[in-house]
PDB file of C-alpha atoms in Angstrom:
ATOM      1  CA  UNK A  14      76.422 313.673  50.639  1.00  0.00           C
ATOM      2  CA  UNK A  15      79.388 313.015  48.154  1.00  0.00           C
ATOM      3  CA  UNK A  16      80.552 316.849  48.983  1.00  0.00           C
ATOM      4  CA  UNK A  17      80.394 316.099  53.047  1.00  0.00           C
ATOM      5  CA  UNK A  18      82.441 313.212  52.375  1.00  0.00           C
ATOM      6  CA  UNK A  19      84.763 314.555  49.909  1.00  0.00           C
ATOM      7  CA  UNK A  20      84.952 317.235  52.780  1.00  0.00           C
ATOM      8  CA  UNK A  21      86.172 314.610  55.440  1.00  0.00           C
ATOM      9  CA  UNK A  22      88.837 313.269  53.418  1.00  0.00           C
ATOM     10  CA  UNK A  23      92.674 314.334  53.309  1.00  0.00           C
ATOM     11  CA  UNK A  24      93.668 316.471  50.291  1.00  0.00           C
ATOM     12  CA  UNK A  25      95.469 314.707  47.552  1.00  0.00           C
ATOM     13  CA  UNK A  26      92.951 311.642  47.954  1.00  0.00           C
ATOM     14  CA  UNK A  27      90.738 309.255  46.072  1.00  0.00           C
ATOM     15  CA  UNK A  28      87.946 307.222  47.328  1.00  0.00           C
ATOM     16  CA  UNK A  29      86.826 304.052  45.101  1.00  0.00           C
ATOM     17  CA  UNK A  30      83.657 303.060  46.321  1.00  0.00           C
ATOM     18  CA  UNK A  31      81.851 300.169  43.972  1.00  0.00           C
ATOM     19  CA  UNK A  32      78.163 299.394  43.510  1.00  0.00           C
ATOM     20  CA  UNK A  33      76.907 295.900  43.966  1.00  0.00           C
ATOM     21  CA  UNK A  34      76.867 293.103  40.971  1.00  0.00           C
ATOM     22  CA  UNK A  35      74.008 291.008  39.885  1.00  0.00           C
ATOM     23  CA  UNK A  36      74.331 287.325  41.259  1.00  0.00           C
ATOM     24  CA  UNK A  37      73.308 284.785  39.663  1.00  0.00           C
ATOM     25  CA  UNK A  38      71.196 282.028  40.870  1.00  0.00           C
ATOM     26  CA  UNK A  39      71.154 279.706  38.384  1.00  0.00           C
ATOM     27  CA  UNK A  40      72.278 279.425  34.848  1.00  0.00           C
ATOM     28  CA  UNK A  41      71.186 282.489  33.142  1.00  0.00           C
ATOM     29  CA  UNK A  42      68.726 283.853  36.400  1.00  0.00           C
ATOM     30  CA  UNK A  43      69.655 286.453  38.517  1.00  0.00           C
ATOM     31  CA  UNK A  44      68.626 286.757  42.133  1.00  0.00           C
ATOM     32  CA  UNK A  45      66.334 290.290  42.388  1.00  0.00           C
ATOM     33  CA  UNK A  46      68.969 293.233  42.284  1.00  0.00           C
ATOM     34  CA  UNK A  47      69.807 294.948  45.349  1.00  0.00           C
ATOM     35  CA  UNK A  48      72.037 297.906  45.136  1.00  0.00           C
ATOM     36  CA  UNK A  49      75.046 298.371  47.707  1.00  0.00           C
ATOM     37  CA  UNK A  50      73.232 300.864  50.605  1.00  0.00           C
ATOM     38  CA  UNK A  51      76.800 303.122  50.652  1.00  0.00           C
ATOM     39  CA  UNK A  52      77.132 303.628  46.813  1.00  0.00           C
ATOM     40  CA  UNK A  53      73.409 303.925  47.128  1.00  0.00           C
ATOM     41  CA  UNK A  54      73.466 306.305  49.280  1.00  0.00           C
ATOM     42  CA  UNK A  55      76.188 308.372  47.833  1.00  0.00           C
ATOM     43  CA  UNK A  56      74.531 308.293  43.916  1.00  0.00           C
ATOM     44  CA  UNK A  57      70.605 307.127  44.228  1.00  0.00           C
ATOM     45  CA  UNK A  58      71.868 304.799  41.168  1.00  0.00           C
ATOM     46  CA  UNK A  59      70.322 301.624  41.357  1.00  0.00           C
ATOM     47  CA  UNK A  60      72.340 299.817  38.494  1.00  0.00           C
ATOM     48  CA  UNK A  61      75.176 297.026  38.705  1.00  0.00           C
ATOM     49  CA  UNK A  62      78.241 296.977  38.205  1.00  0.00           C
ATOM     50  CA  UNK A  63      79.295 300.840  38.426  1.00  0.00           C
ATOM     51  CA  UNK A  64      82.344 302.146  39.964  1.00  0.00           C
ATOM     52  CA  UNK A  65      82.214 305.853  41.625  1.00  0.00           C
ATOM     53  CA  UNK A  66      85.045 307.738  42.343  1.00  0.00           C
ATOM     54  CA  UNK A  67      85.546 310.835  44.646  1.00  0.00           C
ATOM     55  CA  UNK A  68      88.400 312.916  43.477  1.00  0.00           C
ATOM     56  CA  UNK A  69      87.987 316.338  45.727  1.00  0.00           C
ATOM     57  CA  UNK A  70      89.887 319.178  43.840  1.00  0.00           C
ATOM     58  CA  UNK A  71      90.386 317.602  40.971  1.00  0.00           C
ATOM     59  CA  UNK A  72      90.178 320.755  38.034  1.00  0.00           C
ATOM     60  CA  UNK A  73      88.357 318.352  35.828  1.00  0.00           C
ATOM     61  CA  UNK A  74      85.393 317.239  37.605  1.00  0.00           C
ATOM     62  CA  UNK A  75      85.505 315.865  41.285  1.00  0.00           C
ATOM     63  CA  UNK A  76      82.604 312.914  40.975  1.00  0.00           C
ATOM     64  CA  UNK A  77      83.679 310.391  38.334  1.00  0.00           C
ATOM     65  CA  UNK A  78      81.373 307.452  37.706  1.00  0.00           C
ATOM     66  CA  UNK A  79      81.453 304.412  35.448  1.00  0.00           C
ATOM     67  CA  UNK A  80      78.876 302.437  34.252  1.00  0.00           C
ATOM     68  CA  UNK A  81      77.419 299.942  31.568  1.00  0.00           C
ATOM     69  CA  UNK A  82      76.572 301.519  28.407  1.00  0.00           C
ATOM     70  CA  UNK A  83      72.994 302.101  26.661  1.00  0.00           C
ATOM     71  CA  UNK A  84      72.332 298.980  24.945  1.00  0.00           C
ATOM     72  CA  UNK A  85      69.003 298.794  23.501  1.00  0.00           C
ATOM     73  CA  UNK A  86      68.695 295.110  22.719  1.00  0.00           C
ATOM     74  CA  UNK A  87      69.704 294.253  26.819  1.00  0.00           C
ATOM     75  CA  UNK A  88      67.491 296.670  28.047  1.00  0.00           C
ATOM     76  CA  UNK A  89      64.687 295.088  26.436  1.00  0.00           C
ATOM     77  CA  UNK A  90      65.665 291.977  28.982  1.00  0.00           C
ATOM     78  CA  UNK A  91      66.883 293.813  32.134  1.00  0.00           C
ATOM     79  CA  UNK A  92      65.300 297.496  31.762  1.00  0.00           C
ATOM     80  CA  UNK A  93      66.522 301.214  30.857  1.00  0.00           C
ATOM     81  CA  UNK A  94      70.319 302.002  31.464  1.00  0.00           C
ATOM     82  CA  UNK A  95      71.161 305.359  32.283  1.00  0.00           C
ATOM     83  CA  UNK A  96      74.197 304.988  30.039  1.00  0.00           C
ATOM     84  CA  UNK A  97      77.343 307.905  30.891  1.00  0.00           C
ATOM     85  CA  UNK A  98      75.485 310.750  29.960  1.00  0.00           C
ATOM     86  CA  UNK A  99      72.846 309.526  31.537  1.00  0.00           C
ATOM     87  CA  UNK A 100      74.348 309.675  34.680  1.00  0.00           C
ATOM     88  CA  UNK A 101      75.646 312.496  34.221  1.00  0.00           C
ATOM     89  CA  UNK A 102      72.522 314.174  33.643  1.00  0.00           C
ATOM     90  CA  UNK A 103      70.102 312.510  36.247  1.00  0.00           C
ATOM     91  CA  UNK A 104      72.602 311.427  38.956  1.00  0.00           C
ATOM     92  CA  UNK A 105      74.741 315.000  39.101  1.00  0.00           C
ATOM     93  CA  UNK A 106      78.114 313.376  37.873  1.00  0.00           C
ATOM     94  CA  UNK A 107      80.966 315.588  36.642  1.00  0.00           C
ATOM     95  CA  UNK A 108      82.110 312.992  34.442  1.00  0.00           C
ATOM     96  CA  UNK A 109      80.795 309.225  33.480  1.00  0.00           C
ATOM     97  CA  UNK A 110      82.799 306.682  31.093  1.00  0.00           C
ATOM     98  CA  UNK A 111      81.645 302.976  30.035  1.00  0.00           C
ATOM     99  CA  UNK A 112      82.769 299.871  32.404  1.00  0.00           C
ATOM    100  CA  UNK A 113      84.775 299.142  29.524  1.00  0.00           C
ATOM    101  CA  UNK A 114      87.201 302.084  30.030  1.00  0.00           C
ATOM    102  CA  UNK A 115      87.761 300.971  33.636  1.00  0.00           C
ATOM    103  CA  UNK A 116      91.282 299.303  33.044  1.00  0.00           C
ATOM    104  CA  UNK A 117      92.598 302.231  31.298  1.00  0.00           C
ATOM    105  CA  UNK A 118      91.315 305.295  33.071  1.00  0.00           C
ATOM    106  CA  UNK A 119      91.121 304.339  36.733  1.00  0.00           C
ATOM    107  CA  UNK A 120      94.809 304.006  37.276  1.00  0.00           C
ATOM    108  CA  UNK A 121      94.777 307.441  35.236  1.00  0.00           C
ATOM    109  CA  UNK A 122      92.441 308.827  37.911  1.00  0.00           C
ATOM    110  CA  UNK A 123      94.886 307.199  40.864  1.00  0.00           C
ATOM    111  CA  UNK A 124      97.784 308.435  39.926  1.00  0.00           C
ATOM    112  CA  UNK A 125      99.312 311.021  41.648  1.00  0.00           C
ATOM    113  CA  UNK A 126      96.876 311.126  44.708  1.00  0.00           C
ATOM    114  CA  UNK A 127      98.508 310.453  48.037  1.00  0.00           C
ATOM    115  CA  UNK A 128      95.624 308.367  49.837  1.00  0.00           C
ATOM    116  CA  UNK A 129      93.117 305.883  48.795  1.00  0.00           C
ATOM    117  CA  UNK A 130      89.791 305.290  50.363  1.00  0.00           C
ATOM    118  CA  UNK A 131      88.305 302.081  49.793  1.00  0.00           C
ATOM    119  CA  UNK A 132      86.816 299.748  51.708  1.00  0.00           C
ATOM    120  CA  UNK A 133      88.915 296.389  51.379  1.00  0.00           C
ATOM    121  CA  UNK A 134      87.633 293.038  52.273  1.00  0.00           C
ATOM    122  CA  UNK A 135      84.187 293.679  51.034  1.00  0.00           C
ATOM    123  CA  UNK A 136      84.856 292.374  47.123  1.00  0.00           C
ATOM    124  CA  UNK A 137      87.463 290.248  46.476  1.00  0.00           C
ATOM    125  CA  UNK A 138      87.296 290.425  42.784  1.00  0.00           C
ATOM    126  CA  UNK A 139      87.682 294.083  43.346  1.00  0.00           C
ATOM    127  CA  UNK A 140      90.099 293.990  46.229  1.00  0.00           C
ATOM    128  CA  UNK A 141      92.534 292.353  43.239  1.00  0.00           C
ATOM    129  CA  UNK A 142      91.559 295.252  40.773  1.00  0.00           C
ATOM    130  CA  UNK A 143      92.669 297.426  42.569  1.00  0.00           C
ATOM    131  CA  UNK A 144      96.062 296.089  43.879  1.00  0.00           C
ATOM    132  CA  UNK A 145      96.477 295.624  40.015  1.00  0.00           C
ATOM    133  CA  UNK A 146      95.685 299.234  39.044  1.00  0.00           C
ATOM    134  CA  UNK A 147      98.267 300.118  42.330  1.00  0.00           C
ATOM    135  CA  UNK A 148     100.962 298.280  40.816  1.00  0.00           C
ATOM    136  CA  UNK A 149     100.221 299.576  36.898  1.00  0.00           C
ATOM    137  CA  UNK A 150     101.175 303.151  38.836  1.00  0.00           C
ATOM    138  CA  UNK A 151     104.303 301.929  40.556  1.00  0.00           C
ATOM    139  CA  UNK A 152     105.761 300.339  37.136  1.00  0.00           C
ATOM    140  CA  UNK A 153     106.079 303.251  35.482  1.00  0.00           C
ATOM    141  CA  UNK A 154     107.269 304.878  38.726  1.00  0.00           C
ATOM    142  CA  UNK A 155     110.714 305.973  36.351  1.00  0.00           C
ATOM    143  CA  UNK A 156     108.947 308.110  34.082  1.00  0.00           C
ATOM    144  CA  UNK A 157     107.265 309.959  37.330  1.00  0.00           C
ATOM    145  CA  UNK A 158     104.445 308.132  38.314  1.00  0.00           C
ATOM    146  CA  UNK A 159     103.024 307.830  41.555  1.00  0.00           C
ATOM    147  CA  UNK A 160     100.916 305.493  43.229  1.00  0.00           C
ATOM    148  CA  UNK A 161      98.662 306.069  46.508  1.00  0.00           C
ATOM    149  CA  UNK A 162     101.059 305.231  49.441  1.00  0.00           C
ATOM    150  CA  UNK A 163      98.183 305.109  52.138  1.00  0.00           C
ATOM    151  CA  UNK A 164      94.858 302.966  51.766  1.00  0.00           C
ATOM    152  CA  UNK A 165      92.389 304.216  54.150  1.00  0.00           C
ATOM    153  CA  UNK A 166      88.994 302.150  55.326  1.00  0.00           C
ATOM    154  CA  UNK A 167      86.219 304.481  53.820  1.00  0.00           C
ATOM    155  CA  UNK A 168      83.743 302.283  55.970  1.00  0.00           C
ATOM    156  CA  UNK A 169      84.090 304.741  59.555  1.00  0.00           C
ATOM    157  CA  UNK A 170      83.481 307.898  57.422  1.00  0.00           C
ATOM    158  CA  UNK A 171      80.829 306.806  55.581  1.00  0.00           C
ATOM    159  CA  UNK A 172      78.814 304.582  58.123  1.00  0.00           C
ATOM    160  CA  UNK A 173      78.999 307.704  60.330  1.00  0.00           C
ATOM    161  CA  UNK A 174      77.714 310.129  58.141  1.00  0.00           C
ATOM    162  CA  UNK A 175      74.758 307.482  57.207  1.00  0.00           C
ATOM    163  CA  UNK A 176      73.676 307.372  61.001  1.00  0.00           C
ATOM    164  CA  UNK A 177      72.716 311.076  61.397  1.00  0.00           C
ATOM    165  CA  UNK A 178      69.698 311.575  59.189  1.00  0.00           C
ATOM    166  CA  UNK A 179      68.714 314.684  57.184  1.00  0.00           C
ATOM    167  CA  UNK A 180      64.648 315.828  57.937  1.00  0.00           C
ATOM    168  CA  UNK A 181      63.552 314.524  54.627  1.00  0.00           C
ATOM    169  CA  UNK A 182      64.800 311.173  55.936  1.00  0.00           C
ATOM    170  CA  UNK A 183      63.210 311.344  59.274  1.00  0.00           C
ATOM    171  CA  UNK A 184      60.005 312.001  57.931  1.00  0.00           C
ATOM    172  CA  UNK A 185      60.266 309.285  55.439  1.00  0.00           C
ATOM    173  CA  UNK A 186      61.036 306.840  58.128  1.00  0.00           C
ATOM    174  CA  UNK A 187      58.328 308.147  60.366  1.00  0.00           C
ATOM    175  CA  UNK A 188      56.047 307.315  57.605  1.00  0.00           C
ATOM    176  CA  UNK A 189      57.367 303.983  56.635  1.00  0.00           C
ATOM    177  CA  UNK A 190      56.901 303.102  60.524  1.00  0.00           C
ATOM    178  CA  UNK A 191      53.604 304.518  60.371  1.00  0.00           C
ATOM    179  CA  UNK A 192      52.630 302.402  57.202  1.00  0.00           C
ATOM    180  CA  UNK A 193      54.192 299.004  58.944  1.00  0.00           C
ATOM    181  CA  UNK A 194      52.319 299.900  62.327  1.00  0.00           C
ATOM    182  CA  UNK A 195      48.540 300.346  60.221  1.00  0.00           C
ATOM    183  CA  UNK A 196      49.464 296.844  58.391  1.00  0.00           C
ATOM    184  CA  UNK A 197      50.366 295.208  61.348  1.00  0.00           C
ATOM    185  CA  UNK A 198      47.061 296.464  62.953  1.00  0.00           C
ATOM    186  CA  UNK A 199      44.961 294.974  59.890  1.00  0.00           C
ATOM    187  CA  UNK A 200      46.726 291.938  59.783  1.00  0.00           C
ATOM    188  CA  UNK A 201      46.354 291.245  63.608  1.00  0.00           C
ATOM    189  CA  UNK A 202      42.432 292.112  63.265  1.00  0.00           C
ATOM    190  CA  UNK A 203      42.221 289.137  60.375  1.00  0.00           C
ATOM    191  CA  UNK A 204      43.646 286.899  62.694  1.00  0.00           C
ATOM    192  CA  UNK A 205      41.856 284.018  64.738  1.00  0.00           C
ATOM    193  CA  UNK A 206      43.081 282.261  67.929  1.00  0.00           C
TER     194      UNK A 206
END
């Protein structure tokens, strides 16, 4: 999936596409995690607050993801973290870094690329990281940097590649329907006028 969209994009490009962030509900509860369905569907990561980026021809690795670190003591709370190499090894990255390295290699990973995908609008908090790692590029524009001059909705490419579905997937939604049909069934034999 990351290859047929990597495919799809210009040359000289970078697509940013985020994964969603755990919400809180109250105090120091979380509402039930639910990962973002296009970085989702792009990884099969199902951990907050990691950033993937799609870099195609890049010498050094193409699929660059960032993500929180191992940390024992919170994983006792919230459950295993793949970590960086982690990802790496389980989720097919070419390269993974810490969140924490986000400010400082991102605009690293921008520079020089012509066109940005990324999907403004759908996180503001993001939207603003970004037009901050834009204009980190364009400051040091006299000593030969260069920042993306094109930002580019990844929404149309990606939505349309999620609505054609591979045979595994059919199948797997052919079952889920059947499953959902046979409970429907039971329940509506359980029920009394």
């Amino acid at each position: 999936r990351r290859q047929q969209l990597m495919d799809q994009m210009s040359p000289g490009s970078v697509a940013v596409i985020p994964s969603a962030k755990e919400v809180a509900r109250n105090r120091d509860v979380e509402y039930p995690f639910r990962q973002d369905s296009d970085f989702y569907y792009l990884t099969g990561f199902n951990e907050p607050d990691a950033l993937l980026l799609l870099i195609p021809g890049r010498n050094e690795g193409q699929v660059v993801m960032f993500c929180r670190a191992r940390d024992p003591e919170m994983e006792i709370w919230n459950g295993y973290r793949a970590g960086p190499e982690g990802v790496c090894n389980q989720y097919g990255m070419d390269q993974a870094y810490g969140v924490a390295d986000i400010e400082e290699r991102v605009p690293q990973l921008l520079q020089g690329s012509e066109r940005l995908y990324y999907s403004i609008g759908t996180d503001e908090a993001l939207d603003g990281q970004v037009r901050d790692w834009l204009n980190s590029i364009r400051k040091q524009a006299r000593m030969g940097a260069v920042a993306p001059g094109e930002i580019v909705m990844l929404d149309h490419l990606l939505h349309e590649m999620r609505l054609f579905k591979a045979d595994d997937e059919v199948e797997m939604m052919r079952e889920a329907g059947r499953i959902s049909a046979e409970a429907h069934v039971r329940a509506m034999q359980q029920c009394k006028p």
